[in-house]
Each structure stands twice: as C-alpha cells, then as structure tokens.
Tab-separated table of C-alpha atoms and ligand atoms in Angstrom:
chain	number	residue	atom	x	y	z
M	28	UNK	CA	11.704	-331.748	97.012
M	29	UNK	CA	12.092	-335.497	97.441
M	30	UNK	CA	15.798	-336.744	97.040
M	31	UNK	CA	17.005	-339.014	93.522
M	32	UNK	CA	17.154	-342.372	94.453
M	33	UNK	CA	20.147	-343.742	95.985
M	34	UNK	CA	21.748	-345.451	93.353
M	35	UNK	CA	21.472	-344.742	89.377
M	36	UNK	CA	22.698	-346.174	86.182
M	37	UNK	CA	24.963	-343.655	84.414
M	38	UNK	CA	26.232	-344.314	80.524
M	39	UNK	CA	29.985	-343.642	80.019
M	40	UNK	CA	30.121	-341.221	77.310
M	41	UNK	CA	33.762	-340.750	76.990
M	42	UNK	CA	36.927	-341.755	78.728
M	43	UNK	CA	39.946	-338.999	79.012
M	44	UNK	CA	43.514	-340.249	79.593
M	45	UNK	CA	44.645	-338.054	81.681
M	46	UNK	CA	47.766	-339.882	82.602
M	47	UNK	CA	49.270	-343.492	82.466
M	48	UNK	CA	47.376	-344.328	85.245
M	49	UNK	CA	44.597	-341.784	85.866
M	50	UNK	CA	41.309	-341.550	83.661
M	51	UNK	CA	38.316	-339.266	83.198
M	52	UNK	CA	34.706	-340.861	83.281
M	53	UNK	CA	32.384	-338.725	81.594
M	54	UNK	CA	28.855	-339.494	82.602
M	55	UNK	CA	25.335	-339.210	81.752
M	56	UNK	CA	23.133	-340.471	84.240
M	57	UNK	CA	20.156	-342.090	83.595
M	58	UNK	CA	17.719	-339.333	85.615
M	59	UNK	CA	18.844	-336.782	83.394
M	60	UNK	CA	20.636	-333.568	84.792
M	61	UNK	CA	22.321	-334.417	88.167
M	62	UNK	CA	22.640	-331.876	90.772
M	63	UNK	CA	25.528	-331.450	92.749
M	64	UNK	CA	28.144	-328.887	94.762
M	65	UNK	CA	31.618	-328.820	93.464
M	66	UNK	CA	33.405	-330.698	95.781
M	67	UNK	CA	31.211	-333.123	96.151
M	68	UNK	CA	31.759	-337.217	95.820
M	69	UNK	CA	29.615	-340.146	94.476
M	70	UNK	CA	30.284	-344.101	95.227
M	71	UNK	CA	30.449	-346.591	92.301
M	72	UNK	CA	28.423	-349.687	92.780
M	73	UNK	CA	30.669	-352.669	90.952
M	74	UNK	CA	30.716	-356.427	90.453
M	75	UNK	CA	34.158	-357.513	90.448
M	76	UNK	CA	34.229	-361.769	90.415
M	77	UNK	CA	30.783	-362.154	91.850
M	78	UNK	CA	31.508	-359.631	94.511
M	79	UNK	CA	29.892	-355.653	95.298
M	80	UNK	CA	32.304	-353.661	95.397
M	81	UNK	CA	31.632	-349.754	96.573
M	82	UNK	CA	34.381	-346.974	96.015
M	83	UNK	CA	33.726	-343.342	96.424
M	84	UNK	CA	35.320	-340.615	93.490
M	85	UNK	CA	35.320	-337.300	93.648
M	86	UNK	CA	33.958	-334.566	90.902
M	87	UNK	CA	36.418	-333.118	88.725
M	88	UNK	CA	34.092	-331.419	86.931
M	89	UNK	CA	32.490	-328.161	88.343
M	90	UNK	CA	28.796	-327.704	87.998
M	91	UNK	CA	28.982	-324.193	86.844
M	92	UNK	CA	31.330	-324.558	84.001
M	93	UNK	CA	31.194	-327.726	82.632
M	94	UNK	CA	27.695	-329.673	81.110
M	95	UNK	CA	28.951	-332.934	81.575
M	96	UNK	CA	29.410	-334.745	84.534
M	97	UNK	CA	33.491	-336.006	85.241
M	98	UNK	CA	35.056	-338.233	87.925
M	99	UNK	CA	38.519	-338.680	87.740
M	100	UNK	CA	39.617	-342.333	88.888
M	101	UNK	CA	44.190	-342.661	89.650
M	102	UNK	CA	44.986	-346.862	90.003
M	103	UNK	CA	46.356	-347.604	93.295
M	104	UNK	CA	48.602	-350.232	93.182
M	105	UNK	CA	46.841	-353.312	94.212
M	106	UNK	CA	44.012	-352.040	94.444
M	107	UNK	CA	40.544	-353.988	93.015
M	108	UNK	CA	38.022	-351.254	91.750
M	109	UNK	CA	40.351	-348.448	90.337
M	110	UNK	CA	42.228	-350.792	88.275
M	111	UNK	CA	38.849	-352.620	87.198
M	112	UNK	CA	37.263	-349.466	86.382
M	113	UNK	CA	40.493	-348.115	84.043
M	114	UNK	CA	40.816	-352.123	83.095
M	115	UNK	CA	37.524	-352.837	82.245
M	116	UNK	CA	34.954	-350.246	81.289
M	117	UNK	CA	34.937	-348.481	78.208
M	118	UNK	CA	32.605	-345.424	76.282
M	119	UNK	CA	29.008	-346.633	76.110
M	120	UNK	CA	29.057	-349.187	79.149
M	121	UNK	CA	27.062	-348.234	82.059
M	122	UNK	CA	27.988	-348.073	85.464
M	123	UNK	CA	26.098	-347.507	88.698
M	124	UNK	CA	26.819	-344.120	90.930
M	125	UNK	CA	25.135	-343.097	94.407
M	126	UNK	CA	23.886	-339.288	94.139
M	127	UNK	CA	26.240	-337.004	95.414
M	128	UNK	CA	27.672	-336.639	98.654
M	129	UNK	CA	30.272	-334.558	100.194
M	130	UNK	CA	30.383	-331.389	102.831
M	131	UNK	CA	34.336	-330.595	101.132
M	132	UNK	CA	32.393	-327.573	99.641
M	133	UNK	CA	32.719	-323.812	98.424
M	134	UNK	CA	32.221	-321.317	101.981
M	135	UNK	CA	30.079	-318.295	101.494
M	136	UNK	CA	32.886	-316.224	101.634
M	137	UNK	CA	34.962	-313.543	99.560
M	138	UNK	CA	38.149	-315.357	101.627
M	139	UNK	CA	40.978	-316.486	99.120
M	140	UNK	CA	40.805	-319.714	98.451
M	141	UNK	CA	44.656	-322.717	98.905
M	142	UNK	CA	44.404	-325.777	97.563
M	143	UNK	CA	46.843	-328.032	98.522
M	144	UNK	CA	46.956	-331.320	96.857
M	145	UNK	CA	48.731	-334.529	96.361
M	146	UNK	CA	48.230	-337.081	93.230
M	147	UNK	CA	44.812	-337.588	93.043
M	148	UNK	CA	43.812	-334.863	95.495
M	149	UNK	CA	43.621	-332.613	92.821
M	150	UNK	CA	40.118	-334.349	91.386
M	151	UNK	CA	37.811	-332.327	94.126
M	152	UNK	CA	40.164	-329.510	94.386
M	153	UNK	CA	40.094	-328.780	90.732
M	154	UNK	CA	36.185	-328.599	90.878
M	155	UNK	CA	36.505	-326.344	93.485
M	156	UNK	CA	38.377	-323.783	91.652
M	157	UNK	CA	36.246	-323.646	88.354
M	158	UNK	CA	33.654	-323.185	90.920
M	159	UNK	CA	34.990	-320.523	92.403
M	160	UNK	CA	36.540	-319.130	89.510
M	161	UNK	CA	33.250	-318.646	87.645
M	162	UNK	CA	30.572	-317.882	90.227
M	163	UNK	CA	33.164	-315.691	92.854
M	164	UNK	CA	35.515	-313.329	92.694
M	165	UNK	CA	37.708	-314.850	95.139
M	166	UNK	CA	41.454	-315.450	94.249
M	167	UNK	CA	42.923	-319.380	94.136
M	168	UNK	CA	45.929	-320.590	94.549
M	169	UNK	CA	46.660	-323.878	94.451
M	170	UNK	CA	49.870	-326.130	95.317
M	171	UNK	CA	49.950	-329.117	93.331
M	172	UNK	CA	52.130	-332.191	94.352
M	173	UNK	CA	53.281	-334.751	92.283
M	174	UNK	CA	55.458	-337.428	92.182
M	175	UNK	CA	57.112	-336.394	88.829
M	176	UNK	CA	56.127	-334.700	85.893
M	177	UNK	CA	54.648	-337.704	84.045
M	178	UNK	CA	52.127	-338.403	87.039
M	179	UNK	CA	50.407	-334.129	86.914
M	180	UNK	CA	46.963	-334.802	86.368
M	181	UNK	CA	44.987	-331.794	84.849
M	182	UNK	CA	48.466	-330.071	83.485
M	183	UNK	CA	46.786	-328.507	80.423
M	184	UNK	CA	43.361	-327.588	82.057
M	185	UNK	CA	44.954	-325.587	84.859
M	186	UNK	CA	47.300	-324.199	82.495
M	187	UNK	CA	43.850	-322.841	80.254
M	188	UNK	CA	42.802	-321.745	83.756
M	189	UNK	CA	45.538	-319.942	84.587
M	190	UNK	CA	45.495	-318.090	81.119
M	191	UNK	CA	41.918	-317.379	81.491
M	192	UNK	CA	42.355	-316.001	84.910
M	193	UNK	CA	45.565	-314.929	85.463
M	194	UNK	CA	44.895	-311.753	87.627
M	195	UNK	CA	43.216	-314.389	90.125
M	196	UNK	CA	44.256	-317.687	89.707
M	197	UNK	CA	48.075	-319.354	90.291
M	198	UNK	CA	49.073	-322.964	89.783
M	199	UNK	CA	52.217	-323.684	92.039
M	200	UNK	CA	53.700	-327.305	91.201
M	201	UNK	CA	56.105	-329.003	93.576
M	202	UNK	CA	57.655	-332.086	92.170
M	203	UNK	CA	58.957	-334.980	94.689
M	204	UNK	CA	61.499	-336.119	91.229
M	205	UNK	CA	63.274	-332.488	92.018
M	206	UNK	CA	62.518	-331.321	95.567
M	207	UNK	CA	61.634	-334.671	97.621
M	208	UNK	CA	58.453	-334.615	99.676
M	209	UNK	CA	56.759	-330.813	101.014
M	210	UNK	CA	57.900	-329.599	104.002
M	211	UNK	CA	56.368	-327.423	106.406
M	212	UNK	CA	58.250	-324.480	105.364
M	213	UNK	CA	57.127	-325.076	101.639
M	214	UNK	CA	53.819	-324.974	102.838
M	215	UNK	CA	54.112	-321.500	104.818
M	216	UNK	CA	56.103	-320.343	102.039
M	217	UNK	CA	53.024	-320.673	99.871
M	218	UNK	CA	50.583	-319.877	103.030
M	219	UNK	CA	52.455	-316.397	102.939
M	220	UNK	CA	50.393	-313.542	104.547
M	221	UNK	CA	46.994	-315.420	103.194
M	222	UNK	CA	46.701	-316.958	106.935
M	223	UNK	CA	43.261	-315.699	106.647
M	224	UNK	CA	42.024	-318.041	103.589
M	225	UNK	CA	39.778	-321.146	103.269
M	226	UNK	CA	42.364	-323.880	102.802
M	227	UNK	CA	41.238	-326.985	100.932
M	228	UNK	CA	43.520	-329.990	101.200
M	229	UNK	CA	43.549	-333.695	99.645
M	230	UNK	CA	46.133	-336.068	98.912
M	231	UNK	CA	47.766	-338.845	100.465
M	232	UNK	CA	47.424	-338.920	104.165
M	233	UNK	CA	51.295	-337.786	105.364
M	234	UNK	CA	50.258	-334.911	102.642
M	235	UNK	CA	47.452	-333.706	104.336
M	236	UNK	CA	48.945	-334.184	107.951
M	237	UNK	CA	51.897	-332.558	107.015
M	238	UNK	CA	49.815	-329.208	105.881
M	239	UNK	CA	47.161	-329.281	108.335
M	240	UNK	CA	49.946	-328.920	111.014
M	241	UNK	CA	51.646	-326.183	109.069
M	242	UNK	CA	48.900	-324.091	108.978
M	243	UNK	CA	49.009	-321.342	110.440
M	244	UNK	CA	45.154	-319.665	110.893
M	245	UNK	CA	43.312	-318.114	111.627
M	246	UNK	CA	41.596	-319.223	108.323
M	247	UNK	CA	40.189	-322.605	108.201
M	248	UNK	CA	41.183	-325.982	106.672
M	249	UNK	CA	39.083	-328.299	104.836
M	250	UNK	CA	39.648	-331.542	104.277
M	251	UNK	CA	38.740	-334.533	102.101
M	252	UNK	CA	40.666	-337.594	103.162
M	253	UNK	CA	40.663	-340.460	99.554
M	254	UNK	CA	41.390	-343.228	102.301
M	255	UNK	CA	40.025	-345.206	105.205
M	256	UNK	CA	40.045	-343.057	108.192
M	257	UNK	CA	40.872	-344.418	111.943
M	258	UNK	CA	37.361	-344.586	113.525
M	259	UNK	CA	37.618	-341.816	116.203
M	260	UNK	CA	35.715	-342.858	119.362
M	261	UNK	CA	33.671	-340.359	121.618
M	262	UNK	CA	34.932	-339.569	125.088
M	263	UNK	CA	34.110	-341.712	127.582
M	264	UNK	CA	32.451	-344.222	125.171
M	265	UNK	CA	33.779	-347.978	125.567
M	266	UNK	CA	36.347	-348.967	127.642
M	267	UNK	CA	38.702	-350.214	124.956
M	268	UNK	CA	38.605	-346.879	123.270
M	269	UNK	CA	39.015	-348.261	119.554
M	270	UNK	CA	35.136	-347.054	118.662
M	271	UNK	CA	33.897	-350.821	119.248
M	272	UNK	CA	30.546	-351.355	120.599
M	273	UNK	CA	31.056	-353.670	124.273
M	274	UNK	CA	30.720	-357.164	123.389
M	275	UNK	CA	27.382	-358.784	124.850
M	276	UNK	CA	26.530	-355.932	127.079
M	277	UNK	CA	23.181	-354.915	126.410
M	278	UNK	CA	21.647	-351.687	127.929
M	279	UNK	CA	17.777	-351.044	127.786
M	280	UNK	CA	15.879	-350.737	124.755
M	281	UNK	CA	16.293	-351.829	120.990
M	282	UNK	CA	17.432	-351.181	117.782
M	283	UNK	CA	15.222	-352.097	114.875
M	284	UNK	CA	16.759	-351.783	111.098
M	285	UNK	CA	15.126	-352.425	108.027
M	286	UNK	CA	16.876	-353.598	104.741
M	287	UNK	CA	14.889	-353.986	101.609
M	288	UNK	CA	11.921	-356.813	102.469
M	289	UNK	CA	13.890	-357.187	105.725
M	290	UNK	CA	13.314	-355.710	109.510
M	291	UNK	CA	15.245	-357.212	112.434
M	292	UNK	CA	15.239	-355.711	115.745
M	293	UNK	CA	18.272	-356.362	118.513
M	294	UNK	CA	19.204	-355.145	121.999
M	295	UNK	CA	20.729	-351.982	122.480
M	296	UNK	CA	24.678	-352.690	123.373
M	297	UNK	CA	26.556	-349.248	124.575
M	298	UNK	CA	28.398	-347.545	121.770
M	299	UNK	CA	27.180	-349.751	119.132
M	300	UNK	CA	26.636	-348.344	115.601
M	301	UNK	CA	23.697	-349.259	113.357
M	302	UNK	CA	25.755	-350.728	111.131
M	303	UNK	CA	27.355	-353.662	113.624
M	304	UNK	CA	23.803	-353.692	114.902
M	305	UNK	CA	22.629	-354.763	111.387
M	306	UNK	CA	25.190	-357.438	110.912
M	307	UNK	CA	24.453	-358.413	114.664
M	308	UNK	CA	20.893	-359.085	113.251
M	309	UNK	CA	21.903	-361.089	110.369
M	310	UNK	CA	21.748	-358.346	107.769
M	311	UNK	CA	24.375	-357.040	105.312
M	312	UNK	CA	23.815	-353.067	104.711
M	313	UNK	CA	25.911	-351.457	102.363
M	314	UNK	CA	29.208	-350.029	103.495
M	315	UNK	CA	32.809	-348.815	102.407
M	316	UNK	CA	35.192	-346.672	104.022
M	317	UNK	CA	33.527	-347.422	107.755
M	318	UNK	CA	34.920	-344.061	108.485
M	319	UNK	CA	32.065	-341.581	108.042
M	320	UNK	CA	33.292	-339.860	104.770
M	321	UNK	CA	31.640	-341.833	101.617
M	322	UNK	CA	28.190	-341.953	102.825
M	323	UNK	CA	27.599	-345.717	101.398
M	324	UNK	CA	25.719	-346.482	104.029
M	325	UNK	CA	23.426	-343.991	104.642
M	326	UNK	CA	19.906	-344.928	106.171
M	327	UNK	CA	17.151	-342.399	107.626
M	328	UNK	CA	16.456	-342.444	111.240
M	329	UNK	CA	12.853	-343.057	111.147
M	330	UNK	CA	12.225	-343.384	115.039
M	331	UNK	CA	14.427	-342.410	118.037
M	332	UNK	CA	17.640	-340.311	118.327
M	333	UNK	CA	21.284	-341.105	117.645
M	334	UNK	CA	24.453	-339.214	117.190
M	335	UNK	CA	27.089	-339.521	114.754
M	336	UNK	CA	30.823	-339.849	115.732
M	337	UNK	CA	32.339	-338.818	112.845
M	338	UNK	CA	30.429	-337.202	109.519
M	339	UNK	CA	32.200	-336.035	106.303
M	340	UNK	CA	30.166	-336.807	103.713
M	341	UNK	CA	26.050	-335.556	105.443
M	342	UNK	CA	25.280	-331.721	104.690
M	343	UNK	CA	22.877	-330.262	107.643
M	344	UNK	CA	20.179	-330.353	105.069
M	345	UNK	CA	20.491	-334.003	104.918
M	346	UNK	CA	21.006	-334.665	108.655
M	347	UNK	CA	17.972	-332.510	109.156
M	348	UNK	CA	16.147	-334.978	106.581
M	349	UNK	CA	16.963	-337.551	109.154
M	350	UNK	CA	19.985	-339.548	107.024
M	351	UNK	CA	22.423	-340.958	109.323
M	352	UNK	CA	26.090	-342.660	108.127
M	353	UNK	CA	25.385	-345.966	110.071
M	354	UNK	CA	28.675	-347.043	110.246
M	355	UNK	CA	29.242	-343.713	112.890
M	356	UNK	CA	25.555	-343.597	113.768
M	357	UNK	CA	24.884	-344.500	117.783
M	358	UNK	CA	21.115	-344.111	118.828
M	359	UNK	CA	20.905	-341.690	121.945
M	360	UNK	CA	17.657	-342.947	122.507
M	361	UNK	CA	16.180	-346.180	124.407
M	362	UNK	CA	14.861	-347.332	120.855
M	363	UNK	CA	15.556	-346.490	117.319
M	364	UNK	CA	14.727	-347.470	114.103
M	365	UNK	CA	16.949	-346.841	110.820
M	366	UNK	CA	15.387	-347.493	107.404
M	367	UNK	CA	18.214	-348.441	104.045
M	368	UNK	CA	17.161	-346.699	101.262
Y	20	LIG	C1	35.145	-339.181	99.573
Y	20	LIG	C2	36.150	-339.909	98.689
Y	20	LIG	C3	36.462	-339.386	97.443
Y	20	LIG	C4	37.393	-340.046	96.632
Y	20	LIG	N1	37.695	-339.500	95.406
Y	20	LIG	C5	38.589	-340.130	94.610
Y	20	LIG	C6	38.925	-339.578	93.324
Y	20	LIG	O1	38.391	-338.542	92.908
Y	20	LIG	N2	39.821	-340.235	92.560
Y	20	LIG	C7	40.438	-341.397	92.990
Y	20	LIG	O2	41.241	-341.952	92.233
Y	20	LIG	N3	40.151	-341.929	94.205
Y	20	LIG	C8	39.239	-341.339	95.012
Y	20	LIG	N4	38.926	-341.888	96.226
Y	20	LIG	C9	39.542	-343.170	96.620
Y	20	LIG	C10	38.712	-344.329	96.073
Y	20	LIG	O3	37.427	-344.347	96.659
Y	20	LIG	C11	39.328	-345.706	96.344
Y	20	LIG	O4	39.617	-345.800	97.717
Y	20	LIG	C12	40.583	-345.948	95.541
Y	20	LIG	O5	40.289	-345.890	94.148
Y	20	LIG	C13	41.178	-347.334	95.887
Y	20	LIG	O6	40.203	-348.305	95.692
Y	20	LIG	P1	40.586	-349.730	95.096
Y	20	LIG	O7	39.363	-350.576	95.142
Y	20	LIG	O8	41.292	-349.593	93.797
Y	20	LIG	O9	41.637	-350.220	96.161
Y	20	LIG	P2	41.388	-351.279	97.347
Y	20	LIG	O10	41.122	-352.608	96.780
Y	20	LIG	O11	40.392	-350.688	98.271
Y	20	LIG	O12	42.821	-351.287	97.990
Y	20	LIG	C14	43.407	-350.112	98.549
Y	20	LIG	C15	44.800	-350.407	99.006
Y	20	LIG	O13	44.773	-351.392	100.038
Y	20	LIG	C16	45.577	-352.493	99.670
Y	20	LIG	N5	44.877	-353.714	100.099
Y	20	LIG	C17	43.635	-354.131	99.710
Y	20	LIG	N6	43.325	-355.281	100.322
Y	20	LIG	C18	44.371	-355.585	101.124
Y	20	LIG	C19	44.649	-356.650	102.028
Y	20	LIG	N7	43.771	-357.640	102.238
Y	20	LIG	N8	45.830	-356.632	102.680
Y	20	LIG	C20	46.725	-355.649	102.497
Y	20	LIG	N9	46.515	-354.609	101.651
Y	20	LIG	C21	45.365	-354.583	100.981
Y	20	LIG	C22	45.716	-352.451	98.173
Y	20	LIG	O14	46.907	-353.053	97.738
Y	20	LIG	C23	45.717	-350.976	97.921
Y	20	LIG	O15	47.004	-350.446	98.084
Y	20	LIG	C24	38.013	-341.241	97.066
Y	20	LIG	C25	37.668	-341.760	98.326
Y	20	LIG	C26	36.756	-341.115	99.133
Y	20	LIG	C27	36.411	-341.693	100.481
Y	21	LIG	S1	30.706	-346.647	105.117
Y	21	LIG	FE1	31.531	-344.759	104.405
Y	21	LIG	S2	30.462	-343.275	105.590
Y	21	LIG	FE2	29.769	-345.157	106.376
C-alpha cells in the first residue's frame, strides 16, 4: 500500500491544559483516519516570522484506546515553536504534521514493561502503556519524574489508569521539590528483580543517561531522546572524527539529489551525507534535529547504496521501501541518487 503523503493539514479540534506550560493538541487530519504505532512521533511544519520551522512531538494518545489523535507539546524556555504553538494556535486552526515516525515502539513480547520518564518524557511513554494496557497482558510500571507537583503532566489520566488496572499497572512519582534529582539506586530500587523487562525511557538527557547506566539487564532499554543528539561518526570514517564529510576531497563517482522541480548532481566527498551534499549543490532539503531521530528529512534512495550512521525514527519496513534520514545517510556506492518527497 502506497505511503500518505509526507506532510498533511490537520484541524485542531480541541486544546487540553494539561499544565501551566504543557498542552494537548487534539487533531483531525485532513486524510481522514491516521495510522500509527503508539510510540510513534510526527514533525510540525510552522511559519514563525517568515521562517519554516520543523519540530517533532510525540503521541500521547494510543491508537487502541483513544479515537482522536493527541500530541502533547511542554514550552521550553526560549524556545521558538513550543511557545508559538501554546502562544498562538487555538481550536479550529490548522496546522501541518508529517505522518508518523518513530521505532520507540511496543516489542512482541509478554516481558513487563518500565517506563522511566522525565517532564515531557511521559508524552510517548504514556501511549505506550494504554497500548499495552489494552491490547497485552503485560504488567507496566512506570517512574514518573517531575520537577514538582504543579509541573505532573497526565496526573488524573494515569490515576484512571491505575484504577482501571490496578492488578497490572503502577504509577511511581519521584518529585525533584522533595527528593532532588534520581539516583541510580532509585532507579534499581524500582528496576527490582524485573531486570528482565523492556525498559522505555524519555526525559531530559542527564535523565535518560543516568537510567540507561543503572540498568541492570539483561532486558533491553529503549530510548527516545526529545533533543538534538551528538552526531555519532562511524569508525574509521573522517579524520576529524566529529561525523563531518572531508572538506574538498572528492572520491569517484556522484551524488545526484532531487528537490521538488530541482536535480543537482555533485562529487562524491568521503563521509559526506546527502543532506550536506544537497546544500553543497545549492539546495535546501528539509531538516531538524540533524541527529537521525525526527525523520524530517527523509528522501528515498532511488539509485545506488548508502548506509545510515545513526537511525531512530526509520522502521525496517520503511528502510526496506528505500527511505533514508539524509542528514545520517552516506552512499556506499560510486553513485547515488536520493529523491525528497
Ligand atoms: C522524536 C521527538 C519527539 C518529541 N516529542 C515531544 C513531545 O511529545 N512533547 C514535547 O514537548 N517535545 C517533544 N520533542 C521536542 C520538540 O521537538 C522540540 O525540540 C521542543 O519543543 C523545543 O523546540 P522549540 O522550537 O520550542 O525550541 P528551540 O527553538 O529549538 O530551542 C531549544 C532550546 O535551545 C535554546 N536555543 C535556541 N536557539 C539558541 C541559540 N541560538 N543559542 C543558544 N540557545 C539557543 C533555546 O533557548 C531552548 O532552550 C520531541 C523531539 C523529538 C526529536
Ligand atoms: S533531520 Fe532529523 S532525522 Fe534527519
């Protein structure tokens, strides 16, 4: 079946205040019913003063238990699209989403299920556990920190959760106002003997460090990181290490990329991504986190081979498809060609 288009207008149906500073966008996009995992992510397309603007938010709703769509937006101080999104738009404006994206997804497995997450790492974590809730029978527990009590996000619905399931579902909250930041030994504490479990974490990156490390195994730890990752470069790729193509070397064959009415075609430089190779060539593809997790600028590899250095956002289906993330996409092969949808 052929994919949704990229982008799509979505109406605002209604907006939840969830807390001072976080909201609920309700959604109906224009294509009608829109398919998705819980988990899963899609990027906002915004004009703010003249400029794009793409940010990536998370599901908070949970495709088998809620009809309407949800993303769950927290202001970060300073920052230009969550505060024009809570500033700005209001029920009945329309907004423009990407169709979802994400691999920070359910396992086939009967494995409990830890959430661990910080602020606004509960949005994709709390989609996870209706999910799981309603279509497994696989216990949750999840470890929610906050700042204070003021900042909990989703207080009552976990607590209507917890009632509903109470035999498999338990809501630990850790407040930073009482306790000061996790430790490691809050983290095993709530681990306990579940080393076995799928362990889904998201919050603020000294958060998710912090618990990754602590784990203990030999379950497995999933992660869906809300900011811009370092780029991690492959071994043995270019000298300076940072994930930067070499500056004017150029090895043997080309890279060809088309953008909308657009196709330019450059020399291949070692280590070079399709996305620098696009701007190389004059063009201006879409982008965002440049770190391989909100998919923004995807493109399929219509000729040639190329490997990706870092992917959280492409399912196998997709990669099968032949969609690359061009900001981590290298070709392999003597010449490729990448086509923006
Ligand atoms: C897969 C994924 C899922 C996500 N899901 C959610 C979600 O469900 N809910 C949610 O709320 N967020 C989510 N995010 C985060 C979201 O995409 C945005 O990153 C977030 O809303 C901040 O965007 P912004 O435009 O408001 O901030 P930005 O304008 O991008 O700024 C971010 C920070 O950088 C600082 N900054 C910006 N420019 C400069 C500069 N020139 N110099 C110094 N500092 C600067 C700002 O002060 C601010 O602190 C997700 C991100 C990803 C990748
Ligand atoms: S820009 Fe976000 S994955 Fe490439």
């Amino acid at each position: 079946m052929p994919r949704p288009p990229l982008f799509q207008r979505a109406t605002v149906t209604r907006i939840i205040r969830e807390t001072a500073d976080t909201r609920t966008f309700v959604l109906a996009p224009s294509s009608g019913p829109f398919t998705y995992r819980a988990g899963q992510f899609c990027t906002f397309r915004v004009e703010i003063d003249g400029e794009e603007l793409l940010r990536s938010y998370s599901m908070s709703s949970a495709p088998e238990t809620d009809t309407e769509l949800m993303t769950t937006v927290k202001r970060v101080a300073g920052g230009r699209v969550s505060n024009w999104l809570i500033d700005n738009v209001a029920a009945g404006d329309e907004v423009e989403i990407t169709r979802p994206f994400g691999v920070f997804c359910l396992q086939d497995n009967d494995a409990p299920l830890l959430g661990f997450c910080g602020g606004s790492g509960i949005t994709p974590v709390i989609s996870l556990a209706k999910s799981a809730l309603a279509s497994t029978k696989r216990e949750v527990r999840l470890l929610c920190a906050d700042r204070d009590a003021p900042s909990m996000i989703f207080e009552a619905a976990l607590a209507d959760l917890v009632a509903r399931y109470p035999d498999r579902l338990t809501v630990v909250r850790h407040l930073d106002s009482d306790s000061g930041y996790l430790d490691a030994a809050a983290v095993l504490a709530f681990v306990g003997t579940d080393t076995d479990a799928d362990v889904y974490v998201c919050g603020p990156e000294p958060f998710m460090d912090l618990v990754e490390n602590a784990f203990p195994g030999p379950g497995k730890v999933f992660t869906e990181r809300f900011g811009a990752a370092a780029v991690i470069a492959p071994e043995g790729d270019d000298a300076e290490g940072d994930g930067a193509a070499s500056a004017e070397v150029e090895i043997e064959g080309t890279v060809t990329i088309i953008l909308r009415n657009k196709k330019i075609s450059v020399p291949r430089r070692p280590g070079e991504t399709f996305l620098e190779s696009a701007r190389r060539g004059g063009l201006t593809p879409p982008f965002s986190c440049e770190s391989g997790t909100c998919a923004t600028c995807i493109a399929k590899l219509v000729e040639g081979t190329a490997t990706m250095r870092v992917n959280e956002a492409l399912t196998e289906e997709e990669i099968e498809e032949g969609y690359v993330l061009t900001c981590q996409g290298v070709p392999d092969s003597a010449s490729a060609v990448v086509r923006y949808e």
